[in-house]
mmCIF file of C-alpha atoms in Angstrom:
data_model
loop_
_atom_site.group_PDB
_atom_site.id
_atom_site.type_symbol
_atom_site.label_atom_id
_atom_site.label_comp_id
_atom_site.label_asym_id
_atom_site.label_seq_id
_atom_site.Cartn_x
_atom_site.Cartn_y
_atom_site.Cartn_z
ATOM 1 C CA UNK A 983 119.590 79.156 121.656
ATOM 2 C CA UNK A 984 121.131 79.984 118.330
ATOM 3 C CA UNK A 985 122.262 83.299 116.963
ATOM 4 C CA UNK A 986 123.640 84.518 113.667
ATOM 5 C CA UNK A 987 125.987 87.449 113.101
ATOM 6 C CA UNK A 988 126.525 88.946 109.697
ATOM 7 C CA UNK A 989 129.626 91.011 110.033
ATOM 8 C CA UNK A 990 128.949 93.539 107.285
ATOM 9 C CA UNK A 991 125.708 95.465 106.944
ATOM 10 C CA UNK A 992 126.633 96.868 103.534
ATOM 11 C CA UNK A 993 129.087 95.675 100.907
ATOM 12 C CA UNK A 994 129.621 97.897 97.857
ATOM 13 C CA UNK A 995 131.549 96.276 95.021
ATOM 14 C CA UNK A 996 132.216 96.876 91.344
ATOM 15 C CA UNK A 997 130.836 94.598 88.672
ATOM 16 C CA UNK A 998 133.005 91.551 87.914
ATOM 17 C CA UNK A 999 134.875 91.885 91.197
ATOM 18 C CA UNK A 1000 134.901 89.056 93.754
ATOM 19 C CA UNK A 1001 132.838 89.349 96.898
ATOM 20 C CA UNK A 1002 132.624 87.684 100.292
ATOM 21 C CA UNK A 1003 129.708 88.127 102.687
ATOM 22 C CA UNK A 1004 130.618 86.980 106.164
ATOM 23 C CA UNK A 1005 128.440 84.981 108.533
ATOM 24 C CA UNK A 1006 129.189 83.536 111.949
ATOM 25 C CA UNK A 1007 126.781 81.550 114.056
ATOM 26 C CA UNK A 1008 126.488 80.402 117.626
ATOM 27 C CA UNK A 1009 124.717 77.252 118.760
ATOM 28 C CA UNK A 1010 125.078 74.636 121.468
ATOM 29 C CA UNK A 1011 123.746 71.915 119.148
ATOM 30 C CA UNK A 1012 124.322 70.819 115.577
ATOM 31 C CA UNK A 1013 122.728 73.048 112.966
ATOM 32 C CA UNK A 1014 121.841 73.411 109.324
ATOM 33 C CA UNK A 1015 122.972 76.602 107.593
ATOM 34 C CA UNK A 1016 121.341 78.640 104.854
ATOM 35 C CA UNK A 1017 121.783 81.724 102.731
ATOM 36 C CA UNK A 1018 118.681 83.507 101.484
ATOM 37 C CA UNK A 1019 118.482 86.433 99.046
ATOM 38 C CA UNK A 1020 115.895 89.216 99.053
ATOM 39 C CA UNK A 1021 115.393 91.427 96.018
ATOM 40 C CA UNK A 1022 113.627 94.784 96.518
ATOM 41 C CA UNK A 1023 109.970 94.510 97.512
ATOM 42 C CA UNK A 1024 110.051 90.734 97.421
ATOM 43 C CA UNK A 1025 110.135 87.880 99.874
ATOM 44 C CA UNK A 1026 113.212 85.823 100.625
ATOM 45 C CA UNK A 1027 114.406 83.066 98.320
ATOM 46 C CA UNK A 1028 116.732 80.219 99.208
ATOM 47 C CA UNK A 1029 120.172 80.653 97.645
ATOM 48 C CA UNK A 1030 121.986 77.632 99.068
ATOM 49 C CA UNK A 1031 122.098 75.408 102.119
ATOM 50 C CA UNK A 1032 124.431 73.181 104.068
ATOM 51 C CA UNK A 1033 122.875 70.100 105.609
ATOM 52 C CA UNK A 1034 125.684 67.549 105.731
ATOM 53 C CA UNK A 1035 128.476 66.079 103.634
ATOM 54 C CA UNK A 1036 130.781 68.334 101.646
ATOM 55 C CA UNK A 1037 131.434 71.582 103.474
ATOM 56 C CA UNK A 1038 131.429 73.535 100.208
ATOM 57 C CA UNK A 1039 128.004 74.152 98.721
ATOM 58 C CA UNK A 1040 127.128 75.968 95.518
ATOM 59 C CA UNK A 1041 124.150 77.765 94.033
ATOM 60 C CA UNK A 1042 123.043 77.710 90.420
ATOM 61 C CA UNK A 1043 124.055 81.337 89.859
ATOM 62 C CA UNK A 1044 127.699 81.093 90.871
ATOM 63 C CA UNK A 1045 127.593 81.691 94.614
ATOM 64 C CA UNK A 1046 129.268 79.277 96.999
ATOM 65 C CA UNK A 1047 129.549 78.983 100.763
ATOM 66 C CA UNK A 1048 131.836 76.953 102.962
ATOM 67 C CA UNK A 1049 130.859 75.549 106.337
ATOM 68 C CA UNK A 1050 133.706 75.861 108.819
ATOM 69 C CA UNK A 1051 132.768 74.132 112.057
ATOM 70 C CA UNK A 1052 135.862 75.143 114.001
ATOM 71 C CA UNK A 1053 135.319 78.807 113.202
ATOM 72 C CA UNK A 1054 131.502 78.527 113.297
ATOM 73 C CA UNK A 1055 131.341 80.352 109.997
ATOM 74 C CA UNK A 1056 129.414 80.038 106.751
ATOM 75 C CA UNK A 1057 130.767 82.787 104.497
ATOM 76 C CA UNK A 1058 129.215 83.391 101.085
ATOM 77 C CA UNK A 1059 131.454 84.058 98.095
ATOM 78 C CA UNK A 1060 131.221 84.780 94.400
ATOM 79 C CA UNK A 1061 134.306 85.175 92.185
ATOM 80 C CA UNK A 1062 132.700 87.694 89.820
ATOM 81 C CA UNK A 1063 129.498 89.604 90.617
ATOM 82 C CA UNK A 1064 126.910 91.051 88.252
ATOM 83 C CA UNK A 1065 124.675 94.076 88.569
ATOM 84 C CA UNK A 1066 121.773 91.677 88.974
ATOM 85 C CA UNK A 1067 123.295 90.312 92.203
ATOM 86 C CA UNK A 1068 122.394 93.566 93.946
ATOM 87 C CA UNK A 1069 120.135 92.488 96.797
ATOM 88 C CA UNK A 1070 120.066 91.813 100.510
ATOM 89 C CA UNK A 1071 121.544 88.523 101.655
ATOM 90 C CA UNK A 1072 120.574 86.746 104.842
ATOM 91 C CA UNK A 1073 122.421 83.985 106.637
ATOM 92 C CA UNK A 1074 120.233 81.663 108.698
ATOM 93 C CA UNK A 1075 120.604 78.719 111.051
ATOM 94 C CA UNK A 1076 118.261 75.933 112.039
ATOM 95 C CA UNK A 1077 118.723 73.332 114.750
ATOM 96 C CA UNK A 1078 118.853 69.832 113.315
ATOM 97 C CA UNK A 1079 116.178 68.861 115.822
ATOM 98 C CA UNK A 1080 114.121 72.010 116.043
ATOM 99 C CA UNK A 1081 110.955 71.862 114.023
ATOM 100 C CA UNK A 1082 112.433 73.664 111.062
ATOM 101 C CA UNK A 1083 112.406 77.236 112.352
ATOM 102 C CA UNK A 1084 115.105 79.505 110.946
ATOM 103 C CA UNK A 1085 116.939 82.180 112.881
ATOM 104 C CA UNK A 1086 118.234 84.904 110.572
ATOM 105 C CA UNK A 1087 121.149 87.286 110.729
ATOM 106 C CA UNK A 1088 120.658 91.012 110.278
ATOM 107 C CA UNK A 1089 121.327 90.875 106.567
ATOM 108 C CA UNK A 1090 124.036 92.239 104.282
ATOM 109 C CA UNK A 1091 123.141 94.662 101.548
ATOM 110 C CA UNK A 1092 125.218 93.884 98.459
ATOM 111 C CA UNK A 1093 125.414 96.776 96.043
ATOM 112 C CA UNK A 1094 127.081 96.059 92.708
ATOM 113 C CA UNK A 1095 128.154 99.130 90.774
ATOM 114 C CA UNK A 1096 129.053 99.317 87.076
ATOM 115 C CA UNK B 215 102.000 76.252 91.316
ATOM 116 C CA UNK B 216 100.980 79.264 93.372
ATOM 117 C CA UNK B 217 103.429 80.353 96.000
ATOM 118 C CA UNK B 218 102.672 81.609 99.491
ATOM 119 C CA UNK B 219 99.959 84.231 99.180
ATOM 120 C CA UNK B 220 99.718 87.096 101.623
ATOM 121 C CA UNK B 221 97.140 89.840 101.916
ATOM 122 C CA UNK B 222 96.973 92.730 102.063
ATOM 123 C CA UNK B 223 100.253 93.721 100.409
ATOM 124 C CA UNK B 224 100.062 97.162 101.936
ATOM 125 C CA UNK B 225 98.038 98.516 104.845
ATOM 126 C CA UNK B 226 98.003 101.935 106.387
ATOM 127 C CA UNK B 227 96.013 102.313 109.571
ATOM 128 C CA UNK B 228 95.732 104.538 112.572
ATOM 129 C CA UNK B 229 96.971 103.764 116.025
ATOM 130 C CA UNK B 230 94.451 101.783 118.013
ATOM 131 C CA UNK B 231 92.873 100.050 115.041
ATOM 132 C CA UNK B 232 92.757 96.298 114.618
ATOM 133 C CA UNK B 233 94.926 94.838 111.862
ATOM 134 C CA UNK B 234 94.506 91.384 110.368
ATOM 135 C CA UNK B 235 97.110 89.925 108.041
ATOM 136 C CA UNK B 236 96.328 86.788 106.078
ATOM 137 C CA UNK B 237 98.390 83.974 104.647
ATOM 138 C CA UNK B 238 97.679 81.029 102.387
ATOM 139 C CA UNK B 239 100.576 78.554 102.463
ATOM 140 C CA UNK B 240 101.606 76.350 99.576
ATOM 141 C CA UNK B 241 99.378 73.313 99.278
ATOM 142 C CA UNK B 242 100.950 70.272 100.916
ATOM 143 C CA UNK B 243 103.186 72.263 103.226
ATOM 144 C CA UNK B 244 102.639 71.448 106.878
ATOM 145 C CA UNK B 245 104.705 74.140 108.584
ATOM 146 C CA UNK B 246 103.883 77.844 108.598
ATOM 147 C CA UNK B 247 105.959 80.694 109.948
ATOM 148 C CA UNK B 248 105.263 84.373 110.615
ATOM 149 C CA UNK B 249 108.252 86.739 110.516
ATOM 150 C CA UNK B 250 108.496 90.477 111.017
ATOM 151 C CA UNK B 251 111.136 92.584 109.245
ATOM 152 C CA UNK B 252 112.258 96.028 110.355
ATOM 153 C CA UNK B 253 115.370 98.059 109.714
ATOM 154 C CA UNK B 254 116.290 98.090 113.379
ATOM 155 C CA UNK B 255 115.654 94.455 114.299
ATOM 156 C CA UNK B 256 115.980 92.621 111.004
ATOM 157 C CA UNK B 257 113.955 89.429 110.543
ATOM 158 C CA UNK B 258 112.296 88.173 113.695
ATOM 159 C CA UNK B 259 110.399 84.914 113.995
ATOM 160 C CA UNK B 260 107.084 85.657 115.655
ATOM 161 C CA UNK B 261 105.397 82.256 115.702
ATOM 162 C CA UNK B 262 105.318 78.998 113.799
ATOM 163 C CA UNK B 263 102.852 76.170 113.352
ATOM 164 C CA UNK B 264 103.287 72.493 112.524
ATOM 165 C CA UNK B 265 100.166 70.723 111.275
ATOM 166 C CA UNK B 266 98.075 73.758 112.287
ATOM 167 C CA UNK B 267 99.294 73.610 115.900
ATOM 168 C CA UNK B 268 101.308 76.532 117.319
ATOM 169 C CA UNK B 269 104.706 75.189 118.311
ATOM 170 C CA UNK B 270 106.658 78.253 119.384
ATOM 171 C CA UNK B 271 105.156 81.698 119.965
ATOM 172 C CA UNK B 272 107.990 83.046 122.061
ATOM 173 C CA UNK B 273 108.689 85.684 119.440
ATOM 174 C CA UNK B 274 105.258 87.278 119.651
ATOM 175 C CA UNK B 275 105.979 90.743 121.051
ATOM 176 C CA UNK B 276 103.077 91.044 123.464
ATOM 177 C CA UNK B 277 99.462 90.226 124.056
ATOM 178 C CA UNK B 278 98.347 92.627 121.358
ATOM 179 C CA UNK B 279 99.574 90.061 118.826
ATOM 180 C CA UNK B 280 97.753 86.812 118.132
ATOM 181 C CA UNK B 281 97.961 84.210 115.381
ATOM 182 C CA UNK B 282 95.673 81.414 114.330
ATOM 183 C CA UNK B 283 95.743 78.605 111.841
ATOM 184 C CA UNK B 284 92.214 77.176 111.640
ATOM 185 C CA UNK B 285 93.105 74.820 108.793
ATOM 186 C CA UNK B 286 96.022 73.756 106.631
ATOM 187 C CA UNK B 287 95.381 76.410 104.008
ATOM 188 C CA UNK B 288 94.918 79.579 106.023
ATOM 189 C CA UNK B 289 96.522 81.565 108.810
ATOM 190 C CA UNK B 290 95.991 85.004 110.294
ATOM 191 C CA UNK B 291 98.138 87.359 112.313
ATOM 192 C CA UNK B 292 96.153 89.911 114.254
ATOM 193 C CA UNK B 293 97.302 93.045 116.040
ATOM 194 C CA UNK B 294 94.810 94.691 118.373
ATOM 195 C CA UNK B 295 95.237 97.510 119.166
ATOM 196 C CA UNK B 296 97.945 98.514 116.707
ATOM 197 C CA UNK B 297 100.722 100.958 117.587
ATOM 198 C CA UNK B 298 103.187 102.931 115.432
ATOM 199 C CA UNK B 299 106.045 100.670 116.552
ATOM 200 C CA UNK B 300 104.269 97.748 114.879
ATOM 201 C CA UNK B 301 105.053 99.278 111.485
ATOM 202 C CA UNK B 302 107.045 96.662 109.580
ATOM 203 C CA UNK B 303 106.891 94.145 106.776
ATOM 204 C CA UNK B 304 105.287 90.912 107.933
ATOM 205 C CA UNK B 305 106.259 87.763 106.061
ATOM 206 C CA UNK B 306 104.568 84.420 106.024
ATOM 207 C CA UNK B 307 106.546 81.336 104.987
ATOM 208 C CA UNK B 308 105.690 77.674 104.623
ATOM 209 C CA UNK B 309 107.646 74.454 104.251
ATOM 210 C CA UNK B 310 107.080 70.811 103.369
ATOM 211 C CA UNK B 311 107.262 68.044 105.923
ATOM 212 C CA UNK B 312 110.906 67.384 106.722
ATOM 213 C CA UNK B 313 112.057 64.120 105.160
ATOM 214 C CA UNK B 314 114.549 62.108 107.154
ATOM 215 C CA UNK B 315 117.222 64.429 108.410
ATOM 216 C CA UNK B 316 116.597 67.113 105.810
ATOM 217 C CA UNK B 317 114.695 70.215 106.892
ATOM 218 C CA UNK B 318 112.145 71.679 104.535
ATOM 219 C CA UNK B 319 113.124 74.791 102.606
ATOM 220 C CA UNK B 320 111.116 77.856 103.632
ATOM 221 C CA UNK B 321 109.092 79.477 100.864
ATOM 222 C CA UNK B 322 108.261 83.096 101.589
ATOM 223 C CA UNK B 323 105.341 85.238 100.519
ATOM 224 C CA UNK B 324 105.915 88.751 99.226
ATOM 225 C CA UNK B 325 105.053 90.260 102.584
ATOM 226 C CA UNK B 326 102.483 92.657 104.006
ATOM 227 C CA UNK B 327 103.809 96.156 104.584
ATOM 228 C CA UNK B 328 102.065 97.662 107.597
ATOM 229 C CA UNK B 329 102.194 101.338 108.472
ATOM 230 C CA UNK B 330 100.561 102.448 111.701
ATOM 231 C CA UNK B 331 100.148 106.209 111.971
#
């Protein structure tokens, strides 16, 4: 069975500051890794994913995440955040052979202040 | 294209009543997932279907919960009888057939917020 641990439940940060949202996973088999974002009163949207190849993956709005197999981590980073990045961020894992179901972490609430 | 459509968006009911939540997945998607979100437990996978067949229902809390997918364009999640601890946001998500080694991205609906008094 897989599990996902997001190490910070809340991350307050000032606008234009860098941010890192931490994610560790546990699995006995190979996995795919995802970050989803949830804005207030909305469903989740895919932010970025790691399937294979380069361990550094990027989103269109400046976020990036690096897959580290030895540390079983998939931390999300952004060098300079905007007010509009305020949302809840979820790390998720899916077994490569598993029917596509995602197991989510508890979520990290990113609050960007002016 | 329309996204995943869930109804109702909000429901308030009394303990003991039957609740039915509905989901219309994106056309062409062959996998459908029901998740429950609460402050205490986060996002929990309740059940998922591939090609209308339930694959894994190990997340369904108890016999009061049931889910069906009679065809590729419709699914229901039913709670009977409902209890206050069932209060949560219930999300439906769908995904395309996985191609090769690439899993389909999950597309989520906006959720159904259930309050059981």
